[in-house]
């Protein structure tokens, strides 16, 4: 009671106290300042507390009034503080909304990421496409026997077609080779599965070639084989068009012309209208056609080698150059990047 | 193979068929045309001129000044250096602006003060021959002002056909064969050509003896009085168009017959042959001969020889011998036209690396009836060129050959079914007839007589006839059809599923880049890695020396390019899914064992001294593999030191992940042996921490799976506390981890090591491990009392390990 300030507050328990408090609250610019005022009025030792503490000292008839005043003051202060707090919060949001110092051109940090090889991506896409059409996906060894790579595919020893295969031979008696195509898995499929069947075989193949920007001795292919009753060239054309639509997302004009592969008869080269130009470009060598799919009706000898009766079953087969497709898709100008292992290349996909 | 458009015109009327159209049609019906080019296009720019006057150059002895009429108003003044130029001659004039071979552009010029407005050309300047002694004097009939190409009949187009697409068509290796295709495509007749022998004398036939079945037919024709004179222009022109330089009329004719009919042939000088004639036999072990190209060849018993007496004079079907070369003065010749076994010719020419125009044809299985026609063709042409030649005796024609012509049964229904197009019978039979097949109605359909030229290789099955009909009918005229079939989803493919999940996890959460590598590993790399002596599958014909080995595993491939990538990046994370091959230890001819693997490498700049204990490449890679195995839902695994670490691995820092239930090793993670860093270029600026892992996809596929099951969410809050323990260096972290678990009596929900410290405050030979521990119960909210009990038990257990709890 000796403190003059508290004495003031204690003695002057009239309305101006609330008005004064409200003025103080309104003047607060932070929640810390508000806390301070809150403590001053409604804290344990605050104005309200002291007011209430003074009740016993007051004459009995004034006591209810003092109590009432104290409560009014308390409520009033609390309300004012809450209102001010809301006001301060609103002001903060409003300031934030102004977006001062925001530079919309600031480059964002990018998350570190990994990548899937473009060949993996194209292979998966095709696998999914084929699977949706009921094809099964098979795998086969990269080191093959002469039998599967050549003999069973109607390419007997000393056949001139072996020339174009540029084969890598393994040490030994010469019957183990690095497979020159994915076609040997056709025979394995015929041997192991019951017709009718639809399979595709993606994989790595090898040709003993000198390398340059468009040739590599190791590349990736996808082989397809369909065995069913009454398979015709017309079916083959239909299937190939569907496949191309799946790859290029649109209908491309195609042309089928004779092509010689001993394991098919008749054999074709399927050319598609160059999807990259209207009047000839580098990709199509100005011919407006790109050679995309060697294909054909499977030779009866091949079906027989796989234990399938060619009188009962027909079949067509096709091959797709996955490496080539990847290059076409991403406009890659050097095939050697594909297996070069350079992260600057890999991280782009 | 090169085909001359003009040459084709000798066999079929090409009126109305442009060279471009012809190429398109051949591509769509017969074989792939790779390109078409105007033959010597400059010949269309060079024009026929007539030299009106010729006077010596006033200032130069060897030059003349000519006025040349090229059919324009004004004659041209041309300075010419050729000694043979003269007034009245018809000559080839390149006017100002014409570009000659070698990008040589003719300009108006002054030669020693005299203006010259063009050039009178020599044969060599026009790339028509070697002659450069004087200008080319054109025939008198050449019309002034006409392009030279037209005036001398050299207006031609050269068509290049992809040899690969002719592999099965021995009949298409000559112009007449191609013309026969054109005849079928356009329904035009082939021009007749006589294959009758010219008359011969009644001398003794030349003695020829075939001693091996590798030669099925051999015709020898004696020719007297032939001279190796210069060939006429028509012959030179045609040969030139297909890229053959003219030698002399005998060589040229031999080439011409081969390129015309597809039948190789050879002429011997009879003076260089022994009197007892020709013998055809296999070579003997150790025998040698020198071929026409001057090379001495070591022969093998699989090589077929033409011998005079016992002396080899030709490598049959490939190349003649030097000894019997026909010289300028030869007047007694023996013409050989024969049929040799394709496989024999092919094997020898492959072995010797000696591929000739002849061997390319023989290996395709030539028609054994063709030698007679080719022989007669040669003889008739020679007589036309040199009317004085004589054939002193009938040709010798020996050998055991049979006409391969045969008959097939064609069911038109099969053609329609296999092509998927309702082609009427008449059209089918018309196509076959146009292609030279005999067609007669039979009970089963049609009896189709296959001519001998198509019988050796190509047409043997009824399916082959389907192709004949289809290609001439044109595949483009067949509309697409869609198969109707029951589609059942293909069976699940666990391997592919696993590989995809693995790739996605590593490229995703693992932030690794996927790479694909060659299967060859370089010896130099293997040597550095100490793996050179391991058994590898090896290639006998590698692309480069030292690249004959096929990788046993993926890791070496990943280490190969590390230096390059590290130079560019502080942090290299690569993985590859691929195969490795282990040769059969007993028998190299048995198929090698195939391993499906994923390799991973993490190479980064060394972690600094202040780095966290687990910030090293090895720890991080082990973390990635742990996460991967978990993601792939492998049943519980544990890590243990690898008993036999890979050769490239740090001998101590190599761990393997083992399936606890089955004991299968699923993966190995190791630090790269520090001794290898320098060799791999990972020292100095590229000094790196390198960790390598190999995951066995085969093992993962076999290993038990844990499946994926939801774990109930905790209902009561847990207590988090940190504990630090100081203990001897030799005590493994795993023991502390067990102690935590044990002290918790089932209430330890998580215990994470977050610090490993060595230093003065823990003393020498000791280390400090600090853990975040979470205690949690499924039945109640744990209290401080529970925490105290845990700590008390833990302290006792730590004491047993020779350690003590540290405060704070």
Coordinates of N, CA and C in Angstrom, one line a residue, chain A residues 9-138:
Chain A
X9 N -4.0 3.0 -8.2 CA -5.0 2.1 -8.8 C -5.9 1.5 -7.8
X10 N -5.3 1.2 -6.7 CA -6.2 0.7 -5.6 C -7.3 1.6 -5.2
X11 N -6.9 2.9 -5.1 CA -7.8 3.8 -4.5 C -8.8 4.3 -5.6
X12 N -8.3 4.5 -6.8 CA -9.2 5.0 -7.8 C -9.8 3.8 -8.6
X13 N -10.8 3.2 -8.0 CA -11.4 2.0 -8.7 C -12.6 2.4 -9.5
X14 N -12.5 3.5 -10.3 CA -13.6 3.9 -11.1 C -13.4 3.6 -12.6
X15 N -14.3 3.9 -13.4 CA -14.3 3.5 -14.9 C -13.1 3.9 -15.7
X16 N -12.5 5.1 -15.4 CA -11.3 5.5 -16.2 C -10.3 4.4 -16.3
X17 N -10.2 3.6 -15.3 CA -9.2 2.5 -15.3 C -9.3 1.6 -16.5
X18 N -10.5 1.2 -16.9 CA -10.7 0.4 -18.0 C -10.3 1.1 -19.3
X19 N -10.8 2.4 -19.4 CA -10.5 3.2 -20.6 C -9.0 3.3 -20.7
X20 N -8.3 3.5 -19.6 CA -6.9 3.7 -19.6 C -6.2 2.4 -20.1
X21 N -6.7 1.3 -19.5 CA -6.2 0.0 -19.9 C -6.4 -0.3 -21.4
X22 N -7.6 0.1 -21.9 CA -7.8 -0.2 -23.4 C -6.9 0.7 -24.2
X23 N -6.7 1.9 -23.8 CA -5.7 2.7 -24.5 C -4.3 2.1 -24.6
X24 N -3.9 1.6 -23.4 CA -2.6 0.9 -23.3 C -2.5 -0.3 -24.3
X25 N -3.6 -1.0 -24.3 CA -3.7 -2.3 -25.1 C -3.6 -1.9 -26.6
X26 N -4.4 -0.9 -26.9 CA -4.4 -0.5 -28.3 C -3.0 0.0 -28.8
X27 N -2.3 0.5 -27.8 CA -0.9 1.0 -28.2 C 0.1 -0.1 -28.4
X28 N -0.3 -1.3 -27.9 CA 0.7 -2.4 -28.0 C 0.9 -2.8 -29.5
X29 N 2.2 -3.0 -29.8 CA 2.5 -3.4 -31.2 C 3.0 -4.8 -31.3
X30 N 3.1 -5.5 -30.2 CA 3.6 -6.9 -30.2 C 2.9 -7.7 -29.2
X31 N 2.9 -9.0 -29.3 CA 2.3 -9.8 -28.3 C 3.1 -9.8 -27.0
X32 N 4.4 -9.5 -27.1 CA 5.1 -9.4 -25.8 C 4.6 -8.2 -25.0
X33 N 4.4 -7.1 -25.7 CA 3.9 -5.8 -25.1 C 2.5 -6.1 -24.5
X34 N 1.7 -6.9 -25.2 CA 0.4 -7.3 -24.7 C 0.4 -8.1 -23.5
X35 N 1.4 -9.0 -23.5 CA 1.6 -9.9 -22.3 C 1.9 -9.0 -21.1
X36 N 2.7 -8.0 -21.3 CA 3.1 -7.0 -20.3 C 1.8 -6.4 -19.7
X37 N 1.0 -5.9 -20.5 CA -0.3 -5.2 -20.1 C -1.2 -6.2 -19.4
X38 N -1.2 -7.4 -19.9 CA -2.0 -8.4 -19.3 C -1.6 -8.7 -17.9
X39 N -0.3 -8.8 -17.7 CA 0.2 -9.0 -16.4 C -0.1 -7.9 -15.5
X40 N 0.0 -6.7 -16.0 CA -0.2 -5.5 -15.2 C -1.7 -5.4 -14.7
X41 N -2.6 -5.9 -15.5 CA -4.0 -5.8 -15.1 C -4.5 -7.1 -14.5
X42 N -4.3 -8.2 -15.2 CA -5.0 -9.4 -14.7 C -4.0 -10.5 -14.1
X43 N -2.7 -10.1 -14.0 CA -1.7 -11.0 -13.4 C -2.0 -11.2 -11.9
X44 N -1.2 -12.1 -11.4 CA -1.4 -12.4 -10.0 C -1.3 -11.2 -9.0
X45 N -0.4 -10.3 -9.4 CA -0.3 -9.1 -8.6 C -0.9 -7.9 -9.3
X46 N -1.7 -8.1 -10.3 CA -2.2 -7.1 -11.1 C -3.3 -6.2 -10.5
X47 N -3.7 -5.3 -11.2 CA -4.7 -4.3 -10.8 C -6.0 -5.0 -10.3
X48 N -6.4 -5.9 -11.1 CA -7.7 -6.6 -10.7 C -7.5 -7.4 -9.4
X49 N -6.4 -8.1 -9.3 CA -6.1 -8.9 -8.1 C -6.1 -8.0 -6.9
X50 N -5.4 -6.9 -7.1 CA -5.3 -6.0 -5.9 C -6.7 -5.4 -5.5
X51 N -7.5 -5.1 -6.6 CA -8.8 -4.6 -6.3 C -9.6 -5.6 -5.5
X52 N -9.5 -6.9 -5.9 CA -10.2 -7.9 -5.2 C -9.7 -8.1 -3.8
X53 N -8.4 -7.9 -3.7 CA -7.8 -8.1 -2.4 C -8.2 -6.9 -1.4
X54 N -8.6 -5.8 -2.1 CA -9.0 -4.7 -1.2 C -10.4 -4.8 -0.7
X55 N -11.2 -5.8 -1.2 CA -12.6 -5.9 -0.8 C -12.8 -6.0 0.8
X56 N -12.0 -6.9 1.4 CA -12.2 -7.0 2.8 C -12.0 -5.7 3.6
X57 N -11.1 -4.8 3.0 CA -10.9 -3.6 3.7 C -12.0 -2.6 3.4
X58 N -12.8 -2.8 2.4 CA -13.9 -1.8 2.0 C -15.1 -2.0 3.0
X59 N -15.8 -0.9 3.1 CA -17.0 -0.9 3.9 C -17.9 -2.0 3.3
X60 N -18.7 -2.7 4.1 CA -19.4 -3.8 3.6 C -20.4 -3.5 2.5
X61 N -21.0 -2.3 2.6 CA -22.0 -2.0 1.5 C -21.3 -1.7 0.2
X62 N -20.0 -1.3 0.2 CA -19.4 -1.1 -1.1 C -18.8 -2.3 -1.7
X63 N -18.7 -3.3 -0.8 CA -17.9 -4.5 -1.3 C -18.5 -5.1 -2.6
X64 N -19.8 -5.3 -2.7 CA -20.3 -5.9 -4.0 C -20.0 -5.0 -5.2
X65 N -20.0 -3.7 -5.0 CA -19.7 -2.8 -6.1 C -18.2 -3.0 -6.5
X66 N -17.4 -3.0 -5.5 CA -15.9 -3.2 -5.8 C -15.7 -4.5 -6.6
X67 N -16.4 -5.5 -6.1 CA -16.2 -6.8 -6.8 C -16.7 -6.7 -8.2
X68 N -17.8 -6.1 -8.4 CA -18.4 -6.0 -9.7 C -17.5 -5.2 -10.7
X69 N -16.9 -4.1 -10.1 CA -16.0 -3.3 -10.9 C -14.8 -4.1 -11.3
X70 N -14.3 -4.8 -10.3 CA -13.1 -5.6 -10.6 C -13.4 -6.6 -11.8
X71 N -14.6 -7.2 -11.7 CA -14.9 -8.2 -12.8 C -15.1 -7.5 -14.1
X72 N -15.7 -6.4 -14.1 CA -15.9 -5.6 -15.4 C -14.5 -5.3 -16.0
X73 N -13.7 -4.8 -15.1 CA -12.3 -4.4 -15.5 C -11.6 -5.7 -16.1
X74 N -11.7 -6.8 -15.4 CA -11.0 -8.0 -15.8 C -11.5 -8.4 -17.2
X75 N -12.9 -8.5 -17.4 CA -13.4 -8.9 -18.6 C -13.1 -8.0 -19.7
X76 N -13.2 -6.7 -19.4 CA -12.9 -5.6 -20.4 C -11.5 -5.7 -20.9
X77 N -10.6 -5.9 -19.9 CA -9.1 -6.0 -20.3 C -8.9 -7.3 -21.2
X78 N -9.5 -8.3 -20.7 CA -9.3 -9.6 -21.5 C -9.8 -9.5 -22.9
X79 N -11.0 -8.9 -23.0 CA -11.6 -8.8 -24.3 C -10.7 -7.9 -25.2
X80 N -10.3 -6.8 -24.6 CA -9.5 -5.8 -25.4 C -8.2 -6.5 -25.9
X81 N -7.6 -7.3 -24.9 CA -6.3 -7.9 -25.3 C -6.6 -8.9 -26.4
X82 N -7.6 -9.7 -26.3 CA -7.9 -10.7 -27.4 C -8.1 -10.0 -28.7
X83 N -8.9 -8.9 -28.6 CA -9.2 -8.1 -29.9 C -7.9 -7.6 -30.5
X84 N -7.0 -7.1 -29.5 CA -5.8 -6.5 -30.0 C -4.9 -7.6 -30.6
X85 N -4.9 -8.8 -30.0 CA -4.1 -9.9 -30.5 C -4.6 -10.3 -31.9
X86 N -5.9 -10.4 -32.1 CA -6.4 -10.7 -33.4 C -6.0 -9.6 -34.4
X87 N -6.0 -8.4 -33.9 CA -5.6 -7.3 -34.8 C -4.2 -7.4 -35.2
X88 N -3.3 -7.7 -34.2 CA -1.9 -7.8 -34.5 C -1.7 -9.0 -35.5
X89 N -2.4 -10.1 -35.3 CA -2.2 -11.3 -36.2 C -2.7 -10.9 -37.6
X90 N -3.8 -10.2 -37.7 CA -4.3 -9.8 -39.0 C -3.3 -8.9 -39.7
X91 N -2.7 -8.0 -38.9 CA -1.7 -7.1 -39.5 C -0.5 -7.9 -40.0
X92 N -0.1 -8.9 -39.2 CA 1.0 -9.7 -39.6 C 0.7 -10.4 -41.0
X93 N -0.4 -11.0 -41.0 CA -0.8 -11.7 -42.3 C -0.9 -10.7 -43.4
X94 N -1.4 -9.5 -43.1 CA -1.5 -8.5 -44.2 C -0.1 -8.2 -44.7
X95 N 0.8 -8.0 -43.7 CA 2.2 -7.7 -44.1 C 2.8 -8.8 -45.0
X96 N 2.6 -10.0 -44.5 CA 3.1 -11.2 -45.3 C 2.5 -11.2 -46.7
X97 N 1.3 -10.9 -46.7 CA 0.6 -10.9 -48.0 C 1.2 -9.9 -49.0
X98 N 1.8 -8.9 -48.5 CA 2.4 -7.9 -49.4 C 3.5 -8.5 -50.2
X99 N 4.1 -9.6 -49.6 CA 5.2 -10.3 -50.3 C 6.4 -9.5 -50.6
X100 N 6.7 -8.7 -49.7 CA 7.9 -7.8 -49.9 C 9.2 -8.7 -50.0
X101 N 10.0 -8.3 -51.0 CA 11.3 -9.0 -51.1 C 11.2 -10.3 -51.9
X102 N 10.0 -10.6 -52.3 CA 9.9 -11.9 -53.1 C 10.4 -11.7 -54.5
X103 N 11.4 -12.5 -54.9 CA 11.9 -12.4 -56.3 C 11.4 -13.6 -57.1
X104 N 10.4 -13.4 -57.9 CA 9.9 -14.6 -58.6 C 10.9 -15.3 -59.5
X105 N 12.0 -14.6 -59.8 CA 13.0 -15.2 -60.7 C 14.0 -16.0 -60.0
X106 N 13.9 -16.0 -58.7 CA 15.0 -16.8 -57.9 C 15.0 -18.2 -58.3
X107 N 16.1 -18.8 -58.7 CA 16.1 -20.2 -59.1 C 15.8 -21.1 -57.9
X108 N 14.9 -22.1 -58.1 CA 14.6 -23.0 -56.9 C 15.7 -24.1 -56.8
X109 N 15.9 -24.5 -55.6 CA 16.9 -25.7 -55.5 C 16.1 -26.9 -56.0
X110 N 16.9 -27.8 -56.7 CA 16.2 -29.0 -57.2 C 16.6 -30.2 -56.3
X111 N 15.6 -31.1 -56.1 CA 16.0 -32.3 -55.3 C 17.0 -33.1 -56.1
X112 N 17.9 -33.7 -55.4 CA 18.8 -34.6 -56.1 C 18.0 -35.8 -56.5
X113 N 18.3 -36.3 -57.7 CA 17.5 -37.4 -58.2 C 18.4 -38.5 -58.9
X114 N 17.8 -39.6 -59.1 CA 18.4 -40.7 -59.9 C 17.8 -40.7 -61.2
X115 N 18.1 -41.7 -62.0 CA 17.5 -41.8 -63.3 C 17.5 -43.2 -63.8
X116 N 16.5 -43.5 -64.7 CA 16.5 -44.8 -65.3 C 17.1 -44.7 -66.7
X117 N 17.8 -45.6 -67.1 CA 18.5 -45.6 -68.5 C 17.4 -45.4 -69.5
X118 N 17.6 -44.6 -70.6 CA 16.6 -44.4 -71.6 C 16.2 -45.8 -72.3
X119 N 17.1 -46.7 -72.4 CA 16.8 -48.0 -72.9 C 15.8 -48.7 -72.0
X120 N 16.0 -48.6 -70.7 CA 15.1 -49.2 -69.8 C 13.7 -48.6 -69.9
X121 N 13.7 -47.3 -70.1 CA 12.4 -46.6 -70.2 C 11.6 -47.1 -71.5
X122 N 12.3 -47.1 -72.6 CA 11.7 -47.5 -73.8 C 11.3 -49.0 -73.7
X123 N 12.2 -49.8 -73.2 CA 11.9 -51.2 -73.1 C 10.6 -51.4 -72.2
X124 N 10.5 -50.8 -71.1 CA 9.4 -50.9 -70.2 C 8.1 -50.5 -70.9
X125 N 8.2 -49.4 -71.6 CA 7.0 -48.9 -72.4 C 6.5 -49.9 -73.3
X126 N 7.4 -50.5 -74.1 CA 7.1 -51.5 -75.0 C 6.6 -52.8 -74.3
X127 N 7.2 -53.2 -73.3 CA 6.8 -54.4 -72.5 C 5.3 -54.2 -72.1
X128 N 5.1 -53.0 -71.6 CA 3.7 -52.7 -71.1 C 2.7 -52.8 -72.2
X129 N 3.1 -52.2 -73.3 CA 2.3 -52.2 -74.5 C 1.9 -53.6 -74.9
X130 N 3.0 -54.4 -75.0 CA 2.8 -55.8 -75.5 C 2.0 -56.6 -74.5
X131 N 2.3 -56.4 -73.2 CA 1.6 -57.1 -72.2 C 0.1 -56.8 -72.2
X132 N -0.2 -55.6 -72.6 CA -1.6 -55.2 -72.7 C -2.3 -55.9 -73.8
X133 N -1.5 -56.4 -74.8 CA -2.0 -57.2 -75.9 C -1.8 -58.7 -75.7
X134 N -1.6 -59.1 -74.5 CA -1.5 -60.5 -74.2 C -0.2 -61.2 -74.5
X135 N 0.9 -60.4 -74.7 CA 2.2 -61.0 -75.0 C 2.9 -61.2 -73.6
X136 N 3.7 -62.3 -73.6 CA 4.5 -62.6 -72.5 C 5.9 -62.2 -72.8
X137 N 6.6 -61.7 -71.7 CA 7.9 -61.2 -71.9 C 9.0 -62.3 -71.5
X138 N 9.9 -62.6 -72.4 CA 10.9 -63.6 -72.1 C 12.3 -63.1 -72.1

